[in-house]
PDB file of C-alpha atoms in Angstrom:
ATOM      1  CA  UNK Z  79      47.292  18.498  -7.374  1.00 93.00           C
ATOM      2  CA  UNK Z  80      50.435  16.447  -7.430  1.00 98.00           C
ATOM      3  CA  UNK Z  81      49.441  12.547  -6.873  1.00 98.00           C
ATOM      4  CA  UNK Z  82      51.801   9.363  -6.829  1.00 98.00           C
ATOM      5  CA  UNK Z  83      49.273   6.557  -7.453  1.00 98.00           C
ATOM      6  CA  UNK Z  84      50.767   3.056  -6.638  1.00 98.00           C
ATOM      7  CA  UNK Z  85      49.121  -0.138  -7.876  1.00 98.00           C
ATOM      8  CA  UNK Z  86      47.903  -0.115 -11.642  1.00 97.00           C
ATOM      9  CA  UNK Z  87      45.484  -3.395 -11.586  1.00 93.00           C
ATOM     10  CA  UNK Z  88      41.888  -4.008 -12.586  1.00 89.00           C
ATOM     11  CA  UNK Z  89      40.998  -1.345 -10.429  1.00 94.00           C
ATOM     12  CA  UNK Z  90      43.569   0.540  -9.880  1.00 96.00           C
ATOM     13  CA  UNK Z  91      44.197   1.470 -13.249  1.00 97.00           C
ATOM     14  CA  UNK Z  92      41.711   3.059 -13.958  1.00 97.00           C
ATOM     15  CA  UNK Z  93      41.256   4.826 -11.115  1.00 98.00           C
ATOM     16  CA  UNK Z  94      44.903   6.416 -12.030  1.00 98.00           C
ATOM     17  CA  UNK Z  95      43.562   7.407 -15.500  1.00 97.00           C
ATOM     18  CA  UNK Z  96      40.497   9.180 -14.145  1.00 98.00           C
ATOM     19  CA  UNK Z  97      42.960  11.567 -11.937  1.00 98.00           C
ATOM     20  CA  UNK Z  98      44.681  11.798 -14.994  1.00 97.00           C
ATOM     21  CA  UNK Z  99      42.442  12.670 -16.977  1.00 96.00           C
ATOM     22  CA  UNK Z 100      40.567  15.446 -14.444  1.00 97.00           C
ATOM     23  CA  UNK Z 101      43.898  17.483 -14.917  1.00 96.00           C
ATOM     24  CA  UNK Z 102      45.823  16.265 -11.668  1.00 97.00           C
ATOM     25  CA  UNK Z 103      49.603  15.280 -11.819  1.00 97.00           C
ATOM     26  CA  UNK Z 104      50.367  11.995 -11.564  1.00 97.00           C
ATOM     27  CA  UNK Z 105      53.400   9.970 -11.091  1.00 98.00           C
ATOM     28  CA  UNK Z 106      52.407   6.254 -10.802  1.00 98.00           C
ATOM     29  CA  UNK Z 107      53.601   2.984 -10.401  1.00 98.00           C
ATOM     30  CA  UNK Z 108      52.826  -0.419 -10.418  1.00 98.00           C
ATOM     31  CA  UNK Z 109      55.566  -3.610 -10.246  1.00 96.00           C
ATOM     32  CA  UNK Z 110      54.126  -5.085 -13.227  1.00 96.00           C
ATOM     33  CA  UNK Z 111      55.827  -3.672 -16.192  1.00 96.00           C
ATOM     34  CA  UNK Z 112      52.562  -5.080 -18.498  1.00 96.00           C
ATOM     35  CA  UNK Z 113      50.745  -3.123 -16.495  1.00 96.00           C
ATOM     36  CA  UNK Z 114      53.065  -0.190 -16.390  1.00 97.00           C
ATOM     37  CA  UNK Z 115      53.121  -0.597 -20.328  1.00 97.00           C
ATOM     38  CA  UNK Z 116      48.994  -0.105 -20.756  1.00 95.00           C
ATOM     39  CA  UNK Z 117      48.820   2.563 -18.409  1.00 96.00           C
ATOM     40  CA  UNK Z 118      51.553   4.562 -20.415  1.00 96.00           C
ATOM     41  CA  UNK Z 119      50.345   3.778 -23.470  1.00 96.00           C
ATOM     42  CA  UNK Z 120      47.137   5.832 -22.254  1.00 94.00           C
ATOM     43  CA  UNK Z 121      48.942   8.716 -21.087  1.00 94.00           C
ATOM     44  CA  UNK Z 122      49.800   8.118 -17.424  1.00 96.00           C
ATOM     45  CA  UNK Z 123      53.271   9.186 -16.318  1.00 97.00           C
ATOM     46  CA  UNK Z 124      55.068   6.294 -15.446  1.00 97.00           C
ATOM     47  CA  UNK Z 125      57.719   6.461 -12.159  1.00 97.00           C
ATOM     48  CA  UNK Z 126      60.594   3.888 -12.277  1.00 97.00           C
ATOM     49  CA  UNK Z 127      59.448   2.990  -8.424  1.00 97.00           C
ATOM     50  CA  UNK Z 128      57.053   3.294  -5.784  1.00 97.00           C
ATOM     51  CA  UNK Z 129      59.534   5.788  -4.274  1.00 97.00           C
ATOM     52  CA  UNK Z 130      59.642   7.594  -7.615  1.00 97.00           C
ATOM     53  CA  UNK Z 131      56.588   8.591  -7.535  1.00 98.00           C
ATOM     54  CA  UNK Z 132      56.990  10.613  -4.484  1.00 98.00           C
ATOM     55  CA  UNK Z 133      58.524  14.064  -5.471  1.00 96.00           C
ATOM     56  CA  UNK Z 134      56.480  16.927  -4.970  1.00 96.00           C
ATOM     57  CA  UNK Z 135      53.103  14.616  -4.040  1.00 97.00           C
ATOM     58  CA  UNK Z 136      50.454  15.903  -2.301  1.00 98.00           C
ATOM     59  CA  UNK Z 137      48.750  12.909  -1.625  1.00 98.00           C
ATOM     60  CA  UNK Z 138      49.584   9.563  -2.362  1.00 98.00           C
ATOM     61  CA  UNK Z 139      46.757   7.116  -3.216  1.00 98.00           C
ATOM     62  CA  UNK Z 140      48.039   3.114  -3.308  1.00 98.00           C
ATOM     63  CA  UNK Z 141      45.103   0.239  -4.550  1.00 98.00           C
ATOM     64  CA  UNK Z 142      47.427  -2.741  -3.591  1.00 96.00           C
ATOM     65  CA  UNK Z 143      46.203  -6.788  -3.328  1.00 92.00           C
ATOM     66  CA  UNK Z 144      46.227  -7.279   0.351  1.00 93.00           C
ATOM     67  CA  UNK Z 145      47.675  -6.659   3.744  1.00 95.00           C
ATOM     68  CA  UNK Z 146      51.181  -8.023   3.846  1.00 95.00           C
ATOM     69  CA  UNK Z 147      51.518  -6.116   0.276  1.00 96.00           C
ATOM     70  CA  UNK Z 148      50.295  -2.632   2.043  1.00 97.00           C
ATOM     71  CA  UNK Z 149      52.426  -3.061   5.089  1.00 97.00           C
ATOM     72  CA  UNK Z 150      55.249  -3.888   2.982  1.00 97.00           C
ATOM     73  CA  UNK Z 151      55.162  -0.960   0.609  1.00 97.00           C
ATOM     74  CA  UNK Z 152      54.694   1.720   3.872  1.00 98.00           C
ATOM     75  CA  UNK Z 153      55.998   0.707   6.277  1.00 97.00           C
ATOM     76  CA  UNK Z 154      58.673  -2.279   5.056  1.00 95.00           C
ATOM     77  CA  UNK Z 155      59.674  -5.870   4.837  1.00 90.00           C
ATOM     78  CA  UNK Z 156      62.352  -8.607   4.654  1.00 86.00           C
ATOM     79  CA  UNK Z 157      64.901  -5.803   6.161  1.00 87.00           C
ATOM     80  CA  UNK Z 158      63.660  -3.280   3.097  1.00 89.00           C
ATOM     81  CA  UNK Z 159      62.583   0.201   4.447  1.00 93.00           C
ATOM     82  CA  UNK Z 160      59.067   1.088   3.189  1.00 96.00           C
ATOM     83  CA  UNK Z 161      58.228   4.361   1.530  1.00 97.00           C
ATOM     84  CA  UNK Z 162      56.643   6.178   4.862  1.00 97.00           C
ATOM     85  CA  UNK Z 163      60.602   7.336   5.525  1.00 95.00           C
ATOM     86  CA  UNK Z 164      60.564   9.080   2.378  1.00 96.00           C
ATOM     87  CA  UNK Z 165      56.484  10.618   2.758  1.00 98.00           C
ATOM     88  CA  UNK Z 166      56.790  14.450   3.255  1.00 97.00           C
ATOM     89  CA  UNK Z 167      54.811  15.340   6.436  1.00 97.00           C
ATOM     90  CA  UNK Z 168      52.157  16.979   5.689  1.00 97.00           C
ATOM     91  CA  UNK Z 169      51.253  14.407   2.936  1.00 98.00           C
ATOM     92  CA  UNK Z 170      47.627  13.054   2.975  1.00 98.00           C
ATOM     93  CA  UNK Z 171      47.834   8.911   2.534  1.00 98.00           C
ATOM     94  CA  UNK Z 172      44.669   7.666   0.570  1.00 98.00           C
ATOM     95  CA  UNK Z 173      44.776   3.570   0.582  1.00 98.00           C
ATOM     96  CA  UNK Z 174      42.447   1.911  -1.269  1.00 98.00           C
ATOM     97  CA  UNK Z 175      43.503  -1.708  -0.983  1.00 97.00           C
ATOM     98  CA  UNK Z 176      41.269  -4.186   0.636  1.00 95.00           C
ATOM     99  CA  UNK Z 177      42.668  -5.103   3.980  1.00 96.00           C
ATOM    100  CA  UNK Z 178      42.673  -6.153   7.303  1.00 95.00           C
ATOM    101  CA  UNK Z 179      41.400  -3.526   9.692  1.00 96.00           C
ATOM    102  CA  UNK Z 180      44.289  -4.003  12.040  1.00 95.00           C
ATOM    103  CA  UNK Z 181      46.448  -3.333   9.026  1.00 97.00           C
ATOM    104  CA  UNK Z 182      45.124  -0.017   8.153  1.00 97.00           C
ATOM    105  CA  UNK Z 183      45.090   1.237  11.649  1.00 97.00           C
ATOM    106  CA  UNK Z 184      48.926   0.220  12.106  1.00 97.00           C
ATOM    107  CA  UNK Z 185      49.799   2.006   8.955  1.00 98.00           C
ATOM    108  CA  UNK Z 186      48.032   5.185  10.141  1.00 98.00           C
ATOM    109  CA  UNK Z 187      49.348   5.035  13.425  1.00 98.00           C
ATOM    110  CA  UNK Z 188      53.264   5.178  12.269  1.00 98.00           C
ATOM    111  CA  UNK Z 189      52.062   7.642   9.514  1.00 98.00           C
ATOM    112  CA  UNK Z 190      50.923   9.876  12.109  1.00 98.00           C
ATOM    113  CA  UNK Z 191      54.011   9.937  13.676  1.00 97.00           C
ATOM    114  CA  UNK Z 192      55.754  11.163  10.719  1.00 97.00           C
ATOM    115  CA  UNK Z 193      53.494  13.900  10.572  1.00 98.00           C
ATOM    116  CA  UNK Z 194      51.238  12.176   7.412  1.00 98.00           C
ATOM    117  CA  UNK Z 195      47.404  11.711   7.558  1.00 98.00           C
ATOM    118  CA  UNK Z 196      46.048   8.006   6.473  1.00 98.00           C
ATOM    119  CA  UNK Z 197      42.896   7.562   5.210  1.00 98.00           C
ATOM    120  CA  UNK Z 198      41.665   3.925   4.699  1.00 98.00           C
ATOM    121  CA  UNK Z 199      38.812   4.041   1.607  1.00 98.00           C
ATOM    122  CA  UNK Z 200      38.587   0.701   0.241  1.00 97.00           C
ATOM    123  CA  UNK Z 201      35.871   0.805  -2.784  1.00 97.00           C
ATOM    124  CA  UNK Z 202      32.787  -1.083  -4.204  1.00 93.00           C
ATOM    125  CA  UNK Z 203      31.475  -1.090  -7.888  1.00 88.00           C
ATOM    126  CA  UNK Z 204      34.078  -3.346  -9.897  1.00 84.00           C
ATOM    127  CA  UNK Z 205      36.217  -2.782 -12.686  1.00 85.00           C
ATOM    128  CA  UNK Z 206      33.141  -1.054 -14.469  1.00 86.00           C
ATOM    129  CA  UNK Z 207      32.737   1.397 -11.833  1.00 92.00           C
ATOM    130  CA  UNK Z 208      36.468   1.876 -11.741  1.00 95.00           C
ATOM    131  CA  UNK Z 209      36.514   3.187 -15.484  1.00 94.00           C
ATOM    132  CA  UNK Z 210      33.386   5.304 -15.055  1.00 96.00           C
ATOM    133  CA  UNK Z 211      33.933   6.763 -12.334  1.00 97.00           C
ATOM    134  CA  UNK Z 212      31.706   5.809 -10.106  1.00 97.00           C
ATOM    135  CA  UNK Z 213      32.994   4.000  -7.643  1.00 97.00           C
ATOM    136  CA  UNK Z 214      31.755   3.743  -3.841  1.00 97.00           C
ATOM    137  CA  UNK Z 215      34.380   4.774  -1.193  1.00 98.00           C
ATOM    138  CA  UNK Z 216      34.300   3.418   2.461  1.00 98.00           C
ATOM    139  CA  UNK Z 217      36.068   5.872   4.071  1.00 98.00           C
ATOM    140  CA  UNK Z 218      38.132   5.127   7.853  1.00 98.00           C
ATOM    141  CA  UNK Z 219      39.858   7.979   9.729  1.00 98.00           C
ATOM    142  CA  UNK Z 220      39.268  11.446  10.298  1.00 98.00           C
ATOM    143  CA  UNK Z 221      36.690  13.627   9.414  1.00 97.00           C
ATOM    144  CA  UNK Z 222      39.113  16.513   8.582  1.00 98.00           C
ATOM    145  CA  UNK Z 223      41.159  14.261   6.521  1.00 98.00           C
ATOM    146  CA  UNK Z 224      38.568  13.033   4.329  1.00 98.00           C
ATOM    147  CA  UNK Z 225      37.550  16.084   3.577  1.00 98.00           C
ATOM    148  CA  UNK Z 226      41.268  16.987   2.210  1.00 97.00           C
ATOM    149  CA  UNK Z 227      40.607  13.574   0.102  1.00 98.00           C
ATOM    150  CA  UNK Z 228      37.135  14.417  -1.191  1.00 98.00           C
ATOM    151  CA  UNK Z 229      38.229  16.310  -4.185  1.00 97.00           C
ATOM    152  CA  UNK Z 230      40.577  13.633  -5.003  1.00 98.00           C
ATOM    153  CA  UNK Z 231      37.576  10.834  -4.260  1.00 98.00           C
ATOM    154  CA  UNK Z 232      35.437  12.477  -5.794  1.00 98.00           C
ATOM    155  CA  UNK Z 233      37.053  12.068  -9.473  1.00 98.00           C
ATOM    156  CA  UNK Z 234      37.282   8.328  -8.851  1.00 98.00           C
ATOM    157  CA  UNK Z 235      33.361   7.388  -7.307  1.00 98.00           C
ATOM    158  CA  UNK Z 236      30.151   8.675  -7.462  1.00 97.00           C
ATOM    159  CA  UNK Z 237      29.405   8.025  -3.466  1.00 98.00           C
ATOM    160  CA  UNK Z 238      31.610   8.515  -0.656  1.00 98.00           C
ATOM    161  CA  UNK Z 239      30.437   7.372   3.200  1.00 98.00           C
ATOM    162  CA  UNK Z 240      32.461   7.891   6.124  1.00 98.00           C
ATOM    163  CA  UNK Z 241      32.302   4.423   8.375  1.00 98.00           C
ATOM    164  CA  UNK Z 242      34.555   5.515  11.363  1.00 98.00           C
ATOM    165  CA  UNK Z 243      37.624   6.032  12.592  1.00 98.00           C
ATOM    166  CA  UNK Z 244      40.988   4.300  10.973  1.00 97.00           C
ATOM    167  CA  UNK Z 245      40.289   0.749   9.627  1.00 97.00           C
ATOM    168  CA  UNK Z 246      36.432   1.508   9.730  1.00 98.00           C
ATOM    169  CA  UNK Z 247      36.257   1.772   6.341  1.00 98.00           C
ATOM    170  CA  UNK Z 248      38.347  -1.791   5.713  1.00 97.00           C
ATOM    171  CA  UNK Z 249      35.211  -3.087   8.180  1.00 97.00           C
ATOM    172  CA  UNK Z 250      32.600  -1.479   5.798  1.00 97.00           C
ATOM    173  CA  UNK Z 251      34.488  -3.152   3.069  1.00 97.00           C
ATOM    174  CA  UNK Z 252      34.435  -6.734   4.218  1.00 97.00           C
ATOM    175  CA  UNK Z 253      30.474  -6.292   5.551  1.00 97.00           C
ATOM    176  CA  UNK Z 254      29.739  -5.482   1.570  1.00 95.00           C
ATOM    177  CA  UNK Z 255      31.687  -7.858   0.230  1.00 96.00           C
ATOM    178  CA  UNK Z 256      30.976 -10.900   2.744  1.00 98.00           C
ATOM    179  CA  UNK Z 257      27.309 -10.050   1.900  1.00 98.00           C
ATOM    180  CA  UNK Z 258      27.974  -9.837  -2.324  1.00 97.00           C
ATOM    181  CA  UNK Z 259      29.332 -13.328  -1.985  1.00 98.00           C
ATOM    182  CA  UNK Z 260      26.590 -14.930   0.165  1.00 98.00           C
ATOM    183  CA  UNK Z 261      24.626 -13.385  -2.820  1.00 98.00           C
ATOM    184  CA  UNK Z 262      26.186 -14.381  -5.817  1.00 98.00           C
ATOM    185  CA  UNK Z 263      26.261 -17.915  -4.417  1.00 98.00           C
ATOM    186  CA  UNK Z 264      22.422 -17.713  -4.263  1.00 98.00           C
ATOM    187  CA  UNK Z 265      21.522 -16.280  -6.965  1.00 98.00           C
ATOM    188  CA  UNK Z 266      23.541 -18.784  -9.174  1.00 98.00           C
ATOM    189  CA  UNK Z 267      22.046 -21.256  -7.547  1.00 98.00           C
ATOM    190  CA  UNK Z 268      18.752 -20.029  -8.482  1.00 98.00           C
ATOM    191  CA  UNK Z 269      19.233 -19.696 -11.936  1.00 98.00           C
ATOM    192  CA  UNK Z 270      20.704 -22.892 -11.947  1.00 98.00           C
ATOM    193  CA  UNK Z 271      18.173 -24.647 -10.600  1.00 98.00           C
ATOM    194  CA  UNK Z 272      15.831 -22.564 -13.290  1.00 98.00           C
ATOM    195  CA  UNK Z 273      18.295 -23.937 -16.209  1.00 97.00           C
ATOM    196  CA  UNK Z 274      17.531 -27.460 -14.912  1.00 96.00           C
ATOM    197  CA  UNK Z 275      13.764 -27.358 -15.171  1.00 97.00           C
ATOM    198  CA  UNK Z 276      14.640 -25.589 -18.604  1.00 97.00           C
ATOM    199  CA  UNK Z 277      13.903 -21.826 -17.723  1.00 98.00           C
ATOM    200  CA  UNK Z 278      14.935 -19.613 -20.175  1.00 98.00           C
ATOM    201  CA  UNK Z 279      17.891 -17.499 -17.833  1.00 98.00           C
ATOM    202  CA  UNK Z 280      16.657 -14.313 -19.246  1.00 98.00           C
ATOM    203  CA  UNK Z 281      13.460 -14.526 -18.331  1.00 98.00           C
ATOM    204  CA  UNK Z 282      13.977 -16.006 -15.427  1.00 98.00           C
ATOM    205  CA  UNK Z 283      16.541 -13.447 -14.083  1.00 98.00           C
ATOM    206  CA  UNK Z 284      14.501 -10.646 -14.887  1.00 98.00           C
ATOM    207  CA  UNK Z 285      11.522 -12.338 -13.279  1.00 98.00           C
ATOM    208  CA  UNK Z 286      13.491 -12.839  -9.951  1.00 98.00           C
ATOM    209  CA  UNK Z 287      15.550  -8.883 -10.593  1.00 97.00           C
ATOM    210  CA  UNK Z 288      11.983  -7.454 -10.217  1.00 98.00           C
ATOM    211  CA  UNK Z 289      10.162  -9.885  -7.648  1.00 98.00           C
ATOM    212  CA  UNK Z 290      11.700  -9.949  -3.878  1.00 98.00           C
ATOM    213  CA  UNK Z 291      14.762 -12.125  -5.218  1.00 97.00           C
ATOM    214  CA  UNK Z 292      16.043  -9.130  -6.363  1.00 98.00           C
ATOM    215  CA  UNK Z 293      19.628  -8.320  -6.121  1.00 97.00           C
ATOM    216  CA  UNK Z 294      23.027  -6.758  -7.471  1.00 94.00           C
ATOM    217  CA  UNK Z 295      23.803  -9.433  -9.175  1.00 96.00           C
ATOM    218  CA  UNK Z 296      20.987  -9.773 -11.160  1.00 97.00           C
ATOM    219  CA  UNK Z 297      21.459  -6.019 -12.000  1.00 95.00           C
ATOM    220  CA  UNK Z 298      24.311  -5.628 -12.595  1.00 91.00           C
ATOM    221  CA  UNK Z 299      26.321  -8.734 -12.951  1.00 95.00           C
ATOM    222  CA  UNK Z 300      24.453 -12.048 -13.985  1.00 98.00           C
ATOM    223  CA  UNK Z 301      26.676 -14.981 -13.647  1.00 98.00           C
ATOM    224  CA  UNK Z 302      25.343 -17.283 -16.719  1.00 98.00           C
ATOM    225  CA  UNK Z 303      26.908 -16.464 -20.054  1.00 97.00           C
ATOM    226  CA  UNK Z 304      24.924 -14.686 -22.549  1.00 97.00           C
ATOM    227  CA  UNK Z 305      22.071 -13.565 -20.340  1.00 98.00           C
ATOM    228  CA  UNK Z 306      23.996  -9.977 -19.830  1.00 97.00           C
ATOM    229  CA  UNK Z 307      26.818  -8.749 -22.675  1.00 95.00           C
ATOM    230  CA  UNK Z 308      28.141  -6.259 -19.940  1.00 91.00           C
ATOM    231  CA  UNK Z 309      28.910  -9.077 -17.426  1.00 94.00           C
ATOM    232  CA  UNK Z 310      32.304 -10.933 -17.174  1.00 94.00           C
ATOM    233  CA  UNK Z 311      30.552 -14.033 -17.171  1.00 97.00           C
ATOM    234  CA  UNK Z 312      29.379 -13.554 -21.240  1.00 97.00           C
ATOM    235  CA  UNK Z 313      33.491 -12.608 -21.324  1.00 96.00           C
ATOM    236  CA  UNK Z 314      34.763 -15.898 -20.249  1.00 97.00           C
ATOM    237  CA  UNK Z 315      34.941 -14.559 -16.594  1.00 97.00           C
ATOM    238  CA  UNK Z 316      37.625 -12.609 -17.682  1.00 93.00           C
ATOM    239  CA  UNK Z 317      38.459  -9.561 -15.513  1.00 80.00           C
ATOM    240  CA  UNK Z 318      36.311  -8.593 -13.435  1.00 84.00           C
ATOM    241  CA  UNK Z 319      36.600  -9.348  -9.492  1.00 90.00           C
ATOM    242  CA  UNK Z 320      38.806 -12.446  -9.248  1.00 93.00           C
ATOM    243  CA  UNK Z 321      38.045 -15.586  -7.575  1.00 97.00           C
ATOM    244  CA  UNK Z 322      41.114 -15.430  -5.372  1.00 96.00           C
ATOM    245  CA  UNK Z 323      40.394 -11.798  -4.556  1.00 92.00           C
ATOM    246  CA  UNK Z 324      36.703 -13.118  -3.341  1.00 96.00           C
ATOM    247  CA  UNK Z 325      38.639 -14.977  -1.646  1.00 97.00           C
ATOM    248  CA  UNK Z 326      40.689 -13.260   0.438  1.00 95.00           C
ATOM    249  CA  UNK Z 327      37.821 -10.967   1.802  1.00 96.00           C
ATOM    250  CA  UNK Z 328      35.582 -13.777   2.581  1.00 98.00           C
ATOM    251  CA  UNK Z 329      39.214 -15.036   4.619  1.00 97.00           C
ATOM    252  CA  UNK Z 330      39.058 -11.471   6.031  1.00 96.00           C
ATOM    253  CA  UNK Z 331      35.652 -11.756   7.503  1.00 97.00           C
ATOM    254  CA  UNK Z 332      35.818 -14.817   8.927  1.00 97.00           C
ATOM    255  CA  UNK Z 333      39.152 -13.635  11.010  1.00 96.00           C
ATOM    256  CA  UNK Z 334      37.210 -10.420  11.796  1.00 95.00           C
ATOM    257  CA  UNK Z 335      33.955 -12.688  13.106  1.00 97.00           C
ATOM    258  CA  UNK Z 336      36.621 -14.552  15.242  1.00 96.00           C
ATOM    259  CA  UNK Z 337      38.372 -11.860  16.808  1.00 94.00           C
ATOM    260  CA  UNK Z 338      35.081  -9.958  17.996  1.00 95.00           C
ATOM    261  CA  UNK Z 339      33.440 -13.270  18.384  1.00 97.00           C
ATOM    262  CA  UNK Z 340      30.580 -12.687  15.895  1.00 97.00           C
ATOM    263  CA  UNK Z 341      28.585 -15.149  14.247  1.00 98.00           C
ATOM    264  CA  UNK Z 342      28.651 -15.632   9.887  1.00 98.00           C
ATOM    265  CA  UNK Z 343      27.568 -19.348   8.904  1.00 98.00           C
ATOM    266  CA  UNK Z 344      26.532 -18.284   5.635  1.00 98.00           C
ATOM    267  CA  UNK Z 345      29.647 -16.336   5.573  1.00 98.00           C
ATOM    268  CA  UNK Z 346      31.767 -19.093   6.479  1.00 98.00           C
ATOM    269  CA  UNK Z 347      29.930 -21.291   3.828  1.00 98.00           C
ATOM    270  CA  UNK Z 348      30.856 -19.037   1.367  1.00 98.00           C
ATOM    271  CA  UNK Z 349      34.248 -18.705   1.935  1.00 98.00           C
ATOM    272  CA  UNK Z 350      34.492 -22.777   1.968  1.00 98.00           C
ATOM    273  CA  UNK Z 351      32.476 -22.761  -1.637  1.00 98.00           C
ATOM    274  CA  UNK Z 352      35.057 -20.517  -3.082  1.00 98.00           C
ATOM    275  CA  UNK Z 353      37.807 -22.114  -1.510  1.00 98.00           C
ATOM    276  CA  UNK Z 354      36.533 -24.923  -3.076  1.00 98.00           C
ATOM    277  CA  UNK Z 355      35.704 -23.254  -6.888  1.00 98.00           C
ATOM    278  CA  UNK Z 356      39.779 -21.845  -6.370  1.00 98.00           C
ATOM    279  CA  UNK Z 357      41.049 -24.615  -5.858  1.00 98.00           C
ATOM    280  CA  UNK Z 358      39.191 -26.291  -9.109  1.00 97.00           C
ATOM    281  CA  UNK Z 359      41.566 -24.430 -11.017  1.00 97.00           C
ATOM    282  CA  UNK Z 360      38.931 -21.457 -11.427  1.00 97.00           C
ATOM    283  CA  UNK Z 361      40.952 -18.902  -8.914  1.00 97.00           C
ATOM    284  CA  UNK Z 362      41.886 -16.364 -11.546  1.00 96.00           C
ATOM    285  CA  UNK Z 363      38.261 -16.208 -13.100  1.00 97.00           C
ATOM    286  CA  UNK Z 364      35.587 -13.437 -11.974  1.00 96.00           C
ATOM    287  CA  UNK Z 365      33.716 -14.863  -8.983  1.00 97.00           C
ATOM    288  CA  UNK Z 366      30.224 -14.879 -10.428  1.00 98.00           C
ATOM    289  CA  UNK Z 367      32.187 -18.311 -12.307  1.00 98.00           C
ATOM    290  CA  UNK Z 368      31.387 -19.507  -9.052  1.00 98.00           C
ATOM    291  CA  UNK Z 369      28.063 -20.883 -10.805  1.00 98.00           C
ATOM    292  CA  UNK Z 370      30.560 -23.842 -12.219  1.00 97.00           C
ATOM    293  CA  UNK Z 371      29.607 -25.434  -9.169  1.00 96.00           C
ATOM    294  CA  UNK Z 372      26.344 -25.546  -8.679  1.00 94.00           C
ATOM    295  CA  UNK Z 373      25.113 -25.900 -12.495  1.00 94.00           C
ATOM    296  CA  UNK Z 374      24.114 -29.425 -13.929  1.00 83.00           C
ATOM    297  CA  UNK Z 375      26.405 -31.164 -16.093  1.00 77.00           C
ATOM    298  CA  UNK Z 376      25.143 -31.780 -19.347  1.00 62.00           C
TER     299      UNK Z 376
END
């Protein structure tokens, strides 16, 4: 299959390569020319622009930053024409960005205009599930269309739900993640507050992974240093699921819980704590650094 892939980040890199290397065609694309650079240096055809990477796709799969950066590349900005013009109908659109629901369904709705299906599948699993493989999609729009997608989805993620309609998956997306922050914010403030009394982290951590404390975070992604090697946080936060990023889908939720007038205190918290933690100078870290703020100073 013949795939333009657009956004080569953290996750979206990766992603890319795993099309790649299943035997699909790709054409990708990404306005960072570092990240260009890596990609290529792996293997992955590289187009000179988003555009480029059109000719002859199938399907065209985009893992962009946020909303305005989505709307921008489809359907334009600043008197620019976005890339829809220049989609073949036909074409099956597979976004994978994290945005706002509203987005996602106005994208689809001038796609289908044009003749071009939109699927919204924003994922869960980090930058480690993005190199194995086994990411989770959150798939919005139709069920016909996702099953087009599947065979492409399923070389990027190891579980694949359908949540709804267009921008149902995008609603999924900021559910999980609203949730994975509340988390993380508790659980480093458990092990914190362990440290303190002088707990070893270890033990503690797996105590509270296998009693009712348990959580992702403590499986998967322990915020201290040192107490997991896999973990950005024994990697100087580096990579990972940024601060900022955290960020922005905590900002999501909370202008979701507005608009349908639902109520998220702890999520609102949350978003306030990293707000806080980004503005400390610590936005470009992985979000479990979050436990800078709540650990005692020594």
């Amino acid at each position: 299959m013949k795939i333009a892939f657009i956004g080569l980040g953290n996750m979206g890199g990766p992603m890319a390569l795993n099309l790649h290397k299943a035997g699909h065609t790709l054409s990708a694309f990404d306005l960072s020319k570092d990240a260009c650079a890596k990609f290529a240096a792996d293997g992955l055809p590289i187009a000179a622009s988003a555009a480029a990477t059109l000719e002859g796709a199938e399907v065209v799969v985009s893992m962009l930053p946020a909303s305005a950066h989505v709307e921008g590349l489809y359907l334009g900005s600043n008197g620019q024409p976005g890339i829809l013009e220049q989609i073949a109908p036909g074409t099956l659109v597979i976004d994978s960005s994290t945005i706002a629901a509203a987005t996602s369904r106005k994208v689809a709705e001038a796609a289908a205009k044009r003749g071009v299906a939109v699927i919204d599948a924003p994922v869960s699993g980090g930058t480690g599930g993005a190199i194995a493989g086994t990411l989770t999609f959150m798939v919005g729009g139709s069920e016909a269309d996702l099953e087009r997608a599947r065979p492409v989805l399923e070389k990027m993620g190891a579980n694949i739900f359908h949540a709804g309609a267009a921008g149902a998956g995008q609603t999924a997306k900021i559910c999980n993640n609203m949730l994975l922050g509340i988390l993380m914010i508790g659980t480093s403030e458990a092990i914190a507050l362990g440290v303190a009394n002088g707990l070893d982290p270890k033990v503690l951590s797996e105590i509270m992974r296998r009693s009712s404390g348990g959580n992702w975070a403590l499986e998967k992604y322990n915020p201290l240093p040192g107490v997991m090697d896999t973990a950005p946080a024994s990697k100087n936060y580096a990579g990972g699921f940024g601060t900022d990023l955290m960020l922005k889908d905590l900002g999501l939720a909370q202008e979701n819980a507005a608009a349908v007038r639902a109520s998220t205190p702890l999520g609102g918290l949350a978003r306030n704590l990293y707000a806080a933690h980004s503005l400390a100078g610590h936005g470009a870290l992985d979000f479990s650094s979050v436990i800078k703020l709540v650990q005692t100073k020594t």
